[in-house]
Short mmCIF file of C-alpha atoms in Angstrom, two decimals:
data_model
loop_
_atom_site.label_atom_id
_atom_site.label_comp_id
_atom_site.label_asym_id
_atom_site.label_seq_id
_atom_site.Cartn_x
_atom_site.Cartn_y
_atom_site.Cartn_z
CA UNK X 151 0.25 -0.30 0.05
CA UNK X 152 1.63 3.48 -0.88
CA UNK X 153 1.05 6.14 1.33
CA UNK X 154 0.91 9.86 -0.27
CA UNK X 155 2.79 12.34 2.07
CA UNK X 156 0.94 15.93 2.02
CA UNK X 157 3.48 18.23 1.91
CA UNK X 158 2.57 21.08 4.52
CA UNK X 159 0.99 24.04 3.58
CA UNK X 160 3.16 27.40 3.19
CA UNK X 161 1.75 30.18 3.58
CA UNK X 162 2.72 33.10 1.39
CA UNK X 163 5.29 35.41 3.15
CA UNK X 164 3.53 38.49 4.36
CA UNK X 165 4.76 41.28 2.69
CA UNK X 166 7.25 42.99 5.38
CA UNK X 167 5.85 45.83 7.65
CA UNK X 168 7.47 48.37 10.09
CA UNK X 169 8.26 47.10 13.55
CA UNK X 170 6.54 49.32 16.07
CA UNK X 171 9.32 50.95 16.61
CA UNK X 172 10.10 52.14 13.16
CA UNK X 173 8.80 55.05 12.64
CA UNK X 174 11.05 56.34 10.35
CA UNK X 175 10.93 53.43 8.06
CA UNK X 176 11.00 55.11 4.37
CA UNK X 177 12.08 58.25 5.33
CA UNK X 178 14.75 57.72 2.49
CA UNK X 179 12.85 56.72 0.21
CA UNK X 180 10.41 59.74 0.64
CA UNK X 181 13.55 62.30 0.69
CA UNK X 182 14.68 61.13 -2.44
CA UNK X 183 11.65 61.49 -4.05
CA UNK X 184 10.88 64.99 -2.75
CA UNK X 185 14.21 66.36 -4.13
CA UNK X 186 13.25 64.96 -7.30
CA UNK X 187 9.97 66.91 -7.22
CA UNK X 188 11.42 69.30 -6.36
CA UNK X 189 14.51 69.57 -8.71
CA UNK X 190 12.76 72.89 -9.95
CA UNK X 191 11.79 74.71 -7.04
CA UNK X 192 14.78 74.04 -4.90
CA UNK X 193 17.02 75.81 -7.66
CA UNK X 194 15.22 78.46 -8.37
CA UNK X 195 14.59 79.59 -4.77
CA UNK X 196 18.44 78.96 -3.83
CA UNK X 197 19.45 80.84 -6.62
CA UNK X 198 16.96 84.00 -6.65
CA UNK X 199 17.96 84.48 -3.18
CA UNK X 200 21.56 83.89 -3.56
CA UNK X 201 22.46 85.79 -6.62
CA UNK X 202 20.02 88.77 -5.02
CA UNK X 203 22.23 89.12 -2.11
CA UNK X 204 25.33 89.42 -4.27
CA UNK X 205 23.49 91.91 -6.72
CA UNK X 206 22.41 94.22 -2.95
CA UNK X 207 26.27 94.02 -1.22
CA UNK X 208 27.05 94.93 -5.34
CA UNK X 209 25.11 97.79 -5.82
CA UNK X 210 26.01 98.91 -2.09
CA UNK X 211 29.56 99.38 -3.14
CA UNK X 212 28.59 101.24 -6.51
CA UNK X 213 26.16 103.41 -4.55
CA UNK X 214 28.00 104.51 -1.47
CA UNK X 215 31.98 104.18 -2.23
CA UNK X 216 33.03 106.59 0.21
CA UNK X 217 32.64 106.20 4.37
CA UNK X 218 31.17 109.36 4.59
CA UNK X 219 28.44 108.33 2.17
CA UNK X 220 28.16 105.54 4.13
CA UNK X 221 28.00 107.34 7.64
CA UNK X 222 25.58 109.71 5.97
CA UNK X 223 23.08 106.89 5.06
CA UNK X 224 23.56 105.49 9.11
CA UNK X 225 22.46 108.57 10.31
CA UNK X 226 19.54 108.84 7.90
CA UNK X 227 18.27 105.40 9.09
CA UNK X 228 18.91 105.88 12.70
CA UNK X 229 15.41 106.98 12.98
CA UNK X 230 11.87 105.09 13.68
CA UNK X 231 11.15 104.75 9.84
CA UNK X 232 14.94 103.39 9.03
CA UNK X 233 14.91 101.36 12.21
CA UNK X 234 11.45 99.62 11.88
CA UNK X 235 12.52 99.07 7.66
CA UNK X 236 16.28 97.55 8.14
CA UNK X 237 16.89 96.55 11.44
CA UNK X 238 18.38 96.93 15.38
CA UNK X 239 20.77 100.16 15.48
CA UNK X 240 23.90 98.53 16.74
CA UNK X 241 24.55 97.93 13.56
CA UNK X 242 25.02 102.07 12.71
CA UNK X 243 28.16 101.94 14.98
CA UNK X 244 30.40 101.43 11.94
CA UNK X 245 28.28 101.57 8.87
CA UNK X 246 30.45 99.79 6.56
CA UNK X 247 29.49 96.97 3.88
CA UNK X 248 28.99 93.90 6.21
CA UNK X 249 26.89 95.65 8.85
CA UNK X 250 24.79 97.27 5.87
CA UNK X 251 24.56 93.51 4.31
CA UNK X 252 23.26 92.86 8.60
CA UNK X 253 21.29 95.82 8.60
CA UNK X 254 19.36 96.33 5.87
CA UNK X 255 19.39 92.90 4.22
CA UNK X 256 19.39 90.03 7.01
CA UNK X 257 16.08 91.41 8.42
CA UNK X 258 14.54 91.16 4.50
CA UNK X 259 15.92 87.75 3.53
CA UNK X 260 15.25 85.83 6.17
CA UNK X 261 11.30 86.96 5.22
CA UNK X 262 11.97 84.78 1.85
CA UNK X 263 13.53 81.93 3.55
CA UNK X 264 10.63 81.81 5.62
CA UNK X 265 7.92 81.72 3.06
CA UNK X 266 10.35 79.33 1.08
CA UNK X 267 10.50 76.68 4.37
CA UNK X 268 7.18 76.84 4.54
CA UNK X 269 5.80 76.33 1.16
CA UNK X 270 8.19 72.93 1.52
CA UNK X 271 6.38 71.86 4.10
CA UNK X 272 3.31 72.01 3.60
CA UNK X 273 3.60 70.75 -0.11
CA UNK X 274 5.51 67.28 1.09
CA UNK X 275 3.35 66.68 4.08
CA UNK X 276 -0.09 68.03 4.29
CA UNK X 277 -1.03 69.20 0.28
CA UNK X 278 -0.08 65.09 0.26
CA UNK X 279 -2.21 64.05 2.58
CA UNK X 280 -4.72 66.00 1.46
CA UNK X 281 -4.67 64.86 -2.33
CA UNK X 282 -4.90 60.63 -1.01
CA UNK X 283 -1.31 60.24 -1.89
CA UNK X 284 -0.41 60.06 2.07
CA UNK X 285 -2.25 57.03 2.24
CA UNK X 286 -1.21 55.43 -0.61
CA UNK X 287 2.06 55.66 0.35
CA UNK X 288 1.68 54.77 4.03
CA UNK X 289 0.30 51.44 2.88
CA UNK X 290 3.86 50.16 1.65
CA UNK X 291 6.51 49.97 4.14
CA UNK X 292 6.43 53.63 5.21
CA UNK X 293 6.57 54.79 9.43
CA UNK X 294 4.41 57.09 10.57
CA UNK X 295 6.38 59.51 10.56
CA UNK X 296 8.34 59.11 7.46
CA UNK X 297 6.76 61.88 5.14
CA UNK X 298 7.01 64.58 8.48
CA UNK X 299 10.70 63.51 8.71
CA UNK X 300 11.52 63.39 4.75
CA UNK X 301 9.54 67.06 4.52
CA UNK X 302 11.78 68.32 7.61
CA UNK X 303 14.79 66.94 5.92
CA UNK X 304 14.04 68.19 2.36
CA UNK X 305 13.99 71.38 3.79
CA UNK X 306 17.19 71.76 5.99
CA UNK X 307 19.18 70.59 3.16
CA UNK X 308 17.90 73.80 1.00
CA UNK X 309 18.24 75.98 3.66
CA UNK X 310 21.66 74.64 4.75
CA UNK X 311 22.80 74.49 0.68
CA UNK X 312 21.53 78.76 1.04
CA UNK X 313 23.24 79.00 3.81
CA UNK X 314 26.57 77.58 2.04
CA UNK X 315 26.13 79.84 -1.09
CA UNK X 316 26.02 82.65 1.05
CA UNK X 317 28.94 82.19 3.34
CA UNK X 318 31.06 81.26 0.18
CA UNK X 319 29.31 84.30 -2.21
CA UNK X 320 30.40 87.02 0.38
CA UNK X 321 33.10 85.85 1.77
CA UNK X 322 34.76 85.72 -1.65
CA UNK X 323 33.07 89.20 -2.40
CA UNK X 324 34.88 90.55 0.28
CA UNK X 325 35.07 94.85 0.80
CA UNK X 326 34.97 96.82 4.04
CA UNK X 327 33.65 95.06 6.70
CA UNK X 328 32.66 91.49 5.44
CA UNK X 329 35.49 89.31 7.06
CA UNK X 330 35.30 85.55 6.23
CA UNK X 331 33.98 84.92 10.07
CA UNK X 332 31.03 87.30 9.25
CA UNK X 333 30.32 85.79 6.05
CA UNK X 334 29.82 82.32 7.87
CA UNK X 335 27.70 83.41 10.33
CA UNK X 336 25.59 85.57 7.72
CA UNK X 337 25.19 82.38 5.79
CA UNK X 338 24.18 80.10 9.75
CA UNK X 339 21.22 82.79 10.23
CA UNK X 340 19.70 82.47 6.73
CA UNK X 341 19.88 78.63 7.15
CA UNK X 342 18.69 78.25 10.87
CA UNK X 343 15.71 81.00 10.87
CA UNK X 344 14.44 78.61 7.52
CA UNK X 345 14.62 75.66 10.14
CA UNK X 346 12.32 77.63 12.91
CA UNK X 347 9.98 78.63 10.26
CA UNK X 348 10.12 74.88 8.87
CA UNK X 349 9.12 73.79 12.09
CA UNK X 350 6.11 76.47 12.40
CA UNK X 351 4.72 75.14 9.28
CA UNK X 352 5.48 71.26 10.72
CA UNK X 353 3.19 72.23 13.98
CA UNK X 354 0.79 74.02 11.61
CA UNK X 355 -0.13 71.04 9.23
CA UNK X 356 -0.98 68.84 11.72
CA UNK X 357 -3.83 71.61 13.13
CA UNK X 358 -5.63 71.75 10.07
CA UNK X 359 -6.96 69.23 7.17
CA UNK X 360 -6.19 71.33 4.97
CA UNK X 361 -3.18 73.12 2.92
CA UNK X 362 -3.74 76.08 2.45
CA UNK X 363 -4.88 76.75 5.91
CA UNK X 364 -1.96 75.47 6.95
CA UNK X 365 0.30 77.62 4.91
CA UNK X 366 -1.82 80.56 6.19
CA UNK X 367 -1.45 79.65 9.37
CA UNK X 368 2.38 79.45 9.46
CA UNK X 369 2.49 82.93 6.95
CA UNK X 370 0.69 84.64 9.49
CA UNK X 371 3.08 83.81 12.16
CA UNK X 372 5.63 85.25 9.64
CA UNK X 373 4.10 88.22 9.92
CA UNK X 374 3.91 88.66 13.67
CA UNK X 375 7.69 87.83 13.75
CA UNK X 376 8.06 90.95 11.30
CA UNK X 377 5.91 92.76 13.05
CA UNK X 378 7.24 92.05 16.23
CA UNK X 379 10.83 93.29 15.02
CA UNK X 380 10.06 95.46 13.54
CA UNK X 381 8.37 97.27 16.36
CA UNK X 382 11.30 96.13 19.16
CA UNK X 383 13.86 98.16 17.16
CA UNK X 384 12.21 101.38 17.25
CA UNK X 385 10.92 101.22 20.81
CA UNK X 386 11.40 98.22 23.57
CA UNK X 387 13.74 95.66 22.32
CA UNK X 388 11.78 93.18 24.25
CA UNK X 389 10.09 92.57 21.61
CA UNK X 390 12.51 91.60 19.08
CA UNK X 391 13.77 88.93 21.32
CA UNK X 392 10.04 87.39 20.93
CA UNK X 393 10.91 86.59 17.34
CA UNK X 394 12.78 84.69 15.21
CA UNK X 395 13.28 87.07 13.28
CA UNK X 396 14.77 89.33 15.77
CA UNK X 397 17.30 86.38 16.72
CA UNK X 398 19.08 86.36 13.51
CA UNK X 399 19.80 90.16 13.72
CA UNK X 400 20.88 89.71 17.23
CA UNK X 401 23.50 88.46 16.14
CA UNK X 402 25.30 91.64 14.49
CA UNK X 403 26.52 90.15 12.22
CA UNK X 404 29.87 91.42 10.81
CA UNK X 405 29.68 93.71 13.74
CA UNK X 406 30.00 91.90 17.11
CA UNK X 407 29.37 88.19 15.13
CA UNK X 408 27.56 86.33 18.37
CA UNK X 409 26.63 83.15 17.70
CA UNK X 410 24.55 82.37 20.60
CA UNK X 411 21.13 83.74 19.11
CA UNK X 412 21.47 80.84 16.49
CA UNK X 413 21.09 78.85 19.53
CA UNK X 414 17.94 79.93 21.03
CA UNK X 415 16.62 79.80 17.66
CA UNK X 416 17.97 76.18 17.66
CA UNK X 417 16.22 75.32 20.61
CA UNK X 418 12.90 77.19 19.68
CA UNK X 419 12.79 75.21 16.46
CA UNK X 420 13.26 72.01 18.31
CA UNK X 421 11.19 71.94 20.56
CA UNK X 422 8.45 73.04 17.63
CA UNK X 423 9.42 70.06 16.07
CA UNK X 424 9.06 67.95 18.64
CA UNK X 425 5.55 69.28 19.11
CA UNK X 426 4.65 68.41 15.40
CA UNK X 427 5.77 64.65 16.06
CA UNK X 428 4.05 64.65 19.28
CA UNK X 429 0.63 65.84 17.14
CA UNK X 430 0.84 63.76 14.19
CA UNK X 431 0.39 60.86 16.48
CA UNK X 432 -2.91 62.43 18.02
CA UNK X 433 -4.80 62.66 14.86
CA UNK X 434 -5.72 60.35 11.69
CA UNK X 435 -3.84 60.62 8.40
CA UNK X 436 -5.46 63.40 6.22
CA UNK X 437 -7.49 64.77 8.76
CA UNK X 438 -6.23 67.94 11.30
CA UNK X 439 -6.32 68.44 15.23
CA UNK X 440 -8.91 71.00 14.78
CA UNK X 441 -12.49 69.02 14.22
CA UNK X 442 -14.35 68.80 10.99
CA UNK X 443 -18.01 70.60 11.86
CA UNK X 444 -20.91 68.88 11.23
CA UNK X 445 -22.29 70.54 7.88
CA UNK X 446 -26.36 70.87 7.73
CA UNK X 447 -28.56 67.87 6.55
CA UNK X 448 -29.03 70.26 3.14
CA UNK X 449 -26.84 72.84 1.57
CA UNK X 450 -27.87 76.77 1.68
CA UNK X 451 -28.98 78.47 -1.45
CA UNK X 452 -25.38 80.02 -1.40
CA UNK X 453 -23.76 76.49 -1.72
CA UNK X 454 -25.73 75.95 -4.47
CA UNK X 455 -24.39 79.10 -6.29
CA UNK X 456 -21.08 79.65 -7.47
CA UNK X 457 -20.10 82.39 -5.85
CA UNK X 458 -21.12 81.34 -2.08
CA UNK X 459 -19.67 77.96 -2.93
CA UNK X 460 -16.35 79.98 -3.58
CA UNK X 461 -17.10 82.24 -0.26
CA UNK X 462 -16.98 79.09 1.82
CA UNK X 463 -13.66 78.12 0.61
CA UNK X 464 -11.93 81.02 0.76
CA UNK X 465 -13.85 82.33 3.98
CA UNK X 466 -10.96 80.72 6.58
CA UNK X 467 -7.90 82.29 5.10
CA UNK X 468 -9.93 85.19 4.01
CA UNK X 469 -10.57 85.68 8.08
CA UNK X 470 -6.61 84.79 8.94
CA UNK X 471 -5.30 87.23 6.93
CA UNK X 472 -7.91 89.84 7.79
CA UNK X 473 -6.88 89.52 11.10
CA UNK X 474 -2.97 89.23 10.76
CA UNK X 475 -3.24 92.58 8.67
CA UNK X 476 -5.44 94.11 11.27
CA UNK X 477 -2.78 93.12 13.89
CA UNK X 478 0.25 94.14 11.84
CA UNK X 479 -0.92 97.50 11.03
CA UNK X 480 -1.90 97.76 14.69
CA UNK X 481 1.40 97.36 15.19
CA UNK X 482 3.32 100.19 13.34
CA UNK X 483 0.46 102.53 14.36
CA UNK X 484 1.47 102.02 18.17
CA UNK X 485 4.92 103.77 17.19
CA UNK X 486 3.68 106.29 14.45
CA UNK X 487 3.72 108.72 17.86
CA UNK X 488 7.11 108.53 18.74
CA UNK X 489 8.54 108.78 15.01
CA UNK X 490 8.68 113.04 14.97
CA UNK X 491 10.18 113.04 18.39
CA UNK X 492 13.31 110.30 17.48
CA UNK X 493 14.67 112.22 14.80
CA UNK X 494 13.68 116.32 14.97
CA UNK X 495 18.31 116.15 15.22
CA UNK X 496 18.93 114.02 11.78
CA UNK X 497 19.43 116.66 9.18
CA UNK X 498 19.18 114.84 6.40
CA UNK X 499 15.89 113.24 6.97
CA UNK X 500 14.22 116.68 7.93
CA UNK X 501 15.81 117.95 4.39
CA UNK X 502 14.01 114.33 3.08
CA UNK X 503 10.55 115.10 3.97
CA UNK X 504 10.61 118.86 3.15
CA UNK X 505 10.96 117.64 -0.57
CA UNK X 506 8.00 115.41 0.07
CA UNK X 507 5.62 118.77 -0.33
CA UNK X 508 5.18 119.52 3.22
CA UNK X 509 4.45 115.66 4.35
CA UNK X 510 5.13 115.25 8.35
CA UNK X 511 7.74 112.59 9.31
CA UNK X 512 4.46 110.38 10.55
CA UNK X 513 2.79 110.72 7.24
CA UNK X 514 6.10 109.71 4.98
CA UNK X 515 6.65 106.73 7.71
CA UNK X 516 3.01 105.63 7.36
CA UNK X 517 2.83 105.89 3.51
CA UNK X 518 6.19 103.54 3.47
CA UNK X 519 4.77 101.06 5.73
CA UNK X 520 1.37 101.32 3.79
CA UNK X 521 3.77 99.31 0.77
CA UNK X 522 4.25 96.06 3.11
CA UNK X 523 1.14 95.96 3.84
CA UNK X 524 -0.13 95.98 0.41
CA UNK X 525 2.43 93.45 -0.53
CA UNK X 526 1.27 91.52 2.25
CA UNK X 527 -2.32 91.74 1.42
CA UNK X 528 -1.54 90.93 -2.17
CA UNK X 529 -0.57 87.09 -1.18
CA UNK X 530 -3.71 86.15 0.11
CA UNK X 531 -5.11 87.30 -3.25
CA UNK X 532 -2.45 85.15 -5.32
CA UNK X 533 -3.73 82.07 -3.04
CA UNK X 534 -6.84 82.98 -3.42
CA UNK X 535 -6.65 83.53 -6.90
CA UNK X 536 -5.00 80.27 -8.06
CA UNK X 537 -7.56 78.50 -5.91
CA UNK X 538 -9.05 77.06 -9.42
CA UNK X 539 -5.41 75.80 -10.67
CA UNK X 540 -5.44 73.41 -7.26
CA UNK X 541 -9.28 72.06 -7.50
CA UNK X 542 -8.63 71.20 -11.55
CA UNK X 543 -5.58 69.65 -10.55
CA UNK X 544 -7.09 67.67 -7.58
CA UNK X 545 -9.77 66.42 -10.20
CA UNK X 546 -12.79 68.82 -8.48
CA UNK X 547 -12.95 71.00 -11.01
CA UNK X 548 -14.36 68.59 -13.56
CA UNK X 549 -17.35 67.09 -12.25
CA UNK X 550 -17.99 70.84 -11.43
CA UNK X 551 -17.82 71.66 -15.07
CA UNK X 552 -19.66 69.00 -16.55
CA UNK X 553 -22.96 70.45 -15.35
CA UNK X 554 -24.57 73.70 -17.00
CA UNK X 555 -22.02 75.44 -14.94
CA UNK X 556 -19.88 77.43 -17.36
CA UNK X 557 -16.15 77.76 -16.94
CA UNK X 558 -15.99 81.49 -16.99
CA UNK X 559 -18.58 81.64 -14.21
CA UNK X 560 -16.69 79.13 -12.08
CA UNK X 561 -12.89 80.83 -11.94
CA UNK X 562 -15.45 84.26 -12.22
CA UNK X 563 -16.98 83.08 -8.47
CA UNK X 564 -13.28 82.79 -7.22
CA UNK X 565 -11.90 86.02 -8.95
CA UNK X 566 -14.39 88.34 -7.14
CA UNK X 567 -13.52 86.36 -3.50
CA UNK X 568 -10.32 86.95 -4.17
CA UNK X 569 -10.15 90.95 -5.27
CA UNK X 570 -13.02 91.33 -2.84
CA UNK X 571 -11.30 89.32 -0.18
CA UNK X 572 -8.43 91.75 -0.79
CA UNK X 573 -9.70 95.04 -0.51
CA UNK X 574 -11.18 93.32 3.00
CA UNK X 575 -7.60 92.95 3.83
CA UNK X 576 -6.68 96.38 2.61
CA UNK X 577 -9.24 97.38 4.90
CA UNK X 578 -8.08 95.65 8.71
CA UNK X 579 -4.64 96.67 7.59
CA UNK X 580 -5.75 100.66 7.34
CA UNK X 581 -7.60 100.15 10.35
CA UNK X 582 -5.50 98.75 12.54
CA UNK X 583 -3.05 100.77 11.13
CA UNK X 584 -5.36 104.13 11.94
CA UNK X 585 -7.05 103.59 15.17
CA UNK X 586 -3.51 102.89 16.71
CA UNK X 587 -1.94 105.25 14.42
CA UNK X 588 -4.37 108.23 15.81
CA UNK X 589 -4.76 107.31 19.27
CA UNK X 590 -0.33 106.97 19.24
CA UNK X 591 -0.04 110.95 17.89
CA UNK X 592 -3.28 111.80 19.14
CA UNK X 593 -4.65 112.98 15.85
CA UNK X 594 -7.94 111.45 14.93
CA UNK X 595 -7.38 112.20 11.03
CA UNK X 596 -5.00 109.33 10.42
CA UNK X 597 -7.73 106.79 10.67
CA UNK X 598 -9.58 108.10 7.58
CA UNK X 599 -5.89 109.12 6.21
CA UNK X 600 -4.33 105.74 6.76
CA UNK X 601 -7.54 103.69 5.71
CA UNK X 602 -7.79 105.42 2.16
CA UNK X 603 -4.28 104.97 1.83
CA UNK X 604 -4.38 101.15 2.43
CA UNK X 605 -7.32 101.02 -0.24
CA UNK X 606 -5.64 102.75 -2.81
CA UNK X 607 -3.53 99.86 -3.25
CA UNK X 608 -6.56 97.48 -4.10
CA UNK X 609 -6.23 98.15 -7.69
CA UNK X 610 -2.73 97.37 -7.65
CA UNK X 611 -4.21 93.93 -5.85
CA UNK X 612 -6.13 93.31 -9.31
CA UNK X 613 -3.39 93.47 -11.19
CA UNK X 614 -1.89 91.00 -9.63
CA UNK X 615 -4.94 88.92 -9.33
CA UNK X 616 -5.25 89.09 -13.18
CA UNK X 617 -1.79 88.40 -13.88
CA UNK X 618 -1.93 84.59 -11.90
CA UNK X 619 -5.74 84.26 -14.16
CA UNK X 620 -3.88 85.02 -17.29
CA UNK X 621 -1.28 82.36 -16.61
CA UNK X 622 -3.63 80.06 -14.97
CA UNK X 623 -5.80 80.49 -18.35
CA UNK X 624 -3.19 80.04 -20.90
CA UNK X 625 -0.31 77.97 -19.36
CA UNK X 626 -1.48 76.62 -16.16
CA UNK X 627 1.95 75.09 -15.20
CA UNK X 628 3.56 78.57 -15.36
CA UNK X 629 0.93 79.94 -13.09
CA UNK X 630 3.25 80.30 -9.75
CA UNK X 631 5.17 82.62 -11.77
CA UNK X 632 2.45 84.88 -10.72
CA UNK X 633 4.29 85.00 -6.78
CA UNK X 634 7.25 87.18 -9.32
CA UNK X 635 4.53 89.97 -8.98
CA UNK X 636 4.48 90.73 -4.67
CA UNK X 637 8.00 89.79 -4.59
CA UNK X 638 9.49 91.99 -6.70
CA UNK X 639 7.04 94.21 -5.53
CA UNK X 640 8.00 93.79 -1.72
CA UNK X 641 12.06 94.21 -3.22
CA UNK X 642 11.71 97.14 -4.85
CA UNK X 643 9.37 98.88 -2.63
CA UNK X 644 11.15 97.93 0.55
CA UNK X 645 14.91 97.96 -0.52
CA UNK X 646 14.22 100.23 -2.90
CA UNK X 647 13.74 103.52 -1.36
CA UNK X 648 16.91 101.98 1.50
CA UNK X 649 19.38 101.58 -1.66
CA UNK X 650 18.04 104.69 -4.00
CA UNK X 651 17.05 102.37 -7.07
CA UNK X 652 16.66 103.80 -10.10
CA UNK X 653 12.69 104.75 -10.79
CA UNK X 654 12.41 102.60 -13.97
CA UNK X 655 12.36 99.30 -11.77
CA UNK X 656 9.72 100.97 -9.49
CA UNK X 657 7.42 101.57 -12.63
CA UNK X 658 7.74 97.90 -13.92
CA UNK X 659 5.55 97.00 -10.61
CA UNK X 660 1.82 97.70 -10.11
CA UNK X 661 2.37 98.94 -6.42
CA UNK X 662 4.83 101.50 -7.75
CA UNK X 663 2.15 103.74 -9.55
CA UNK X 664 -0.27 103.96 -6.82
CA UNK X 665 0.05 107.51 -5.01
CA UNK X 666 1.56 106.85 -1.31
CA UNK X 667 -0.69 108.49 0.72
CA UNK X 668 -0.99 110.33 3.29
CA UNK X 669 2.31 111.88 2.28
CA UNK X 670 1.17 112.64 -1.56
CA UNK X 671 -2.01 113.44 -2.74
CA UNK X 672 -4.53 110.95 -4.40
CA UNK X 673 -4.45 110.70 -8.19
CA UNK X 674 -6.98 108.99 -9.45
CA UNK X 675 -5.66 108.92 -13.22
CA UNK X 676 -3.05 106.09 -12.19
CA UNK X 677 -5.52 104.09 -9.97
CA UNK X 678 -8.08 104.12 -13.25
CA UNK X 679 -5.25 103.17 -15.55
CA UNK X 680 -4.15 99.84 -13.32
CA UNK X 681 -8.13 98.78 -13.27
CA UNK X 682 -7.91 98.68 -16.77
CA UNK X 683 -4.92 96.52 -16.88
CA UNK X 684 -6.29 94.59 -14.67
CA UNK X 685 -9.47 94.04 -16.27
CA UNK X 686 -7.84 93.03 -19.80
CA UNK X 687 -5.55 90.49 -18.11
CA UNK X 688 -8.75 89.22 -16.71
CA UNK X 689 -10.73 89.05 -19.69
CA UNK X 690 -7.41 87.54 -21.54
CA UNK X 691 -6.97 84.81 -18.63
CA UNK X 692 -11.16 83.65 -19.20
CA UNK X 693 -10.50 84.17 -23.02
CA UNK X 694 -7.23 81.08 -22.49
CA UNK X 695 -9.24 78.96 -19.61
CA UNK X 696 -12.27 78.60 -22.53
CA UNK X 697 -9.75 77.35 -25.14
CA UNK X 698 -7.74 75.12 -23.65
CA UNK X 699 -8.48 71.51 -21.73
CA UNK X 700 -8.50 71.19 -18.64
CA UNK X 701 -6.63 68.52 -16.56
CA UNK X 702 -8.16 65.75 -16.28
CA UNK X 703 -7.80 62.60 -13.71
#
């Protein structure tokens, strides 16, 4: 009798899964993937900041070749307006090229570094969860913390690269006061500040379930940090120590070369990063810590209309920008009353004010600050205008447009919210600036003056929105280029007055054609021309969107 032995059943090998303690599995692969995705974005950001810094140093050498010229500039900047726009007065003691870079450029460039870091973290974390890609990736051998760690590593490598280039570029360029030790500290200050704001974004992406909301909260932190730095440099220095931007400038690079404020920034970044990891364990993938409210059983009539639905999508960001700009304007307004007393002995600045046609010091300071507030408001306009691009890329636009809803009406609803919302954000900034400015100066007339001074920038915001729509309508892949307008306006409007940029550079920006109230008289012609240009760009963008195919999923 023959018996046949049945071989034991062999179970298929289970897919390897990360062990309970291996929460970082797959981080290296995700890091390489992030670098591959950002192979264009990272070089553009780094080279733009690097070349912009070197070109500014070259401009300083050409504009101020003599020590007497630099000393005169230092005396002019030793005022509330100058210190708020640049940095602490310690840099003014020996105003060489090194101290000029630390005083005029450091606080400005680290804001852009923070913007770069925030957008990078949101792109590689919350945006991945929002689109559902993170959940698919984590179904493989990927640890819970891999996405966040890879995003932070991507931001860290980018900031380290930028810091090294700045150190080598400035050290090699040389000049009066430019030393290698100071250049290393200058580059390190940018790197560490970028790490701080990357950690801020790592926390905000845990709070909300939407990438735009997370980016908006982190950008609001940057705005508050900048305002605290400015208020601290003008008044009590304590406020500057509450700001990561203030810590970077308190290194007194090329003057005292103090490294220890960067240790404070690193400790703060580490604490925020640890907080982000802890918070990430208290939520589900794709969700935020802030619970989503249960909606109504049936939609309201407003949600059934394109405009009402667009307003619902944008309202969180709109309210956030309004609150942030109101606070930012109020912080600048609180120091408005001390402007004239602090510069009464500076002859150069008095002469400059006389050339403004009778404007007071407070009015000239307010008109300069208003440019900064308007450019920050334009950030909201670009974000809101480009929302249709995000909806199309995520595949949500195609089902909507397969109904009776026209393309022009769909894009137009987002555009109305962007342009009208921009006016509201300007009004909030002007109101905060005016209320505190009137209180600080005792002049009630500042409230309407500053409110109108903010609102006159509305046509410039509309041109910015029109440029974004035109790019989205015809070349959707190039839509992010709309950010060049706010960035350029900030560079020319902020640094142009300090570095005496030629007038044609200001004319290339829509913000450069707006009358600077309250230091100047109101002129309607440029505002009407800007409005006409905006209308033309919008019509151009809508025509392009009607002609091209949708991105399908």
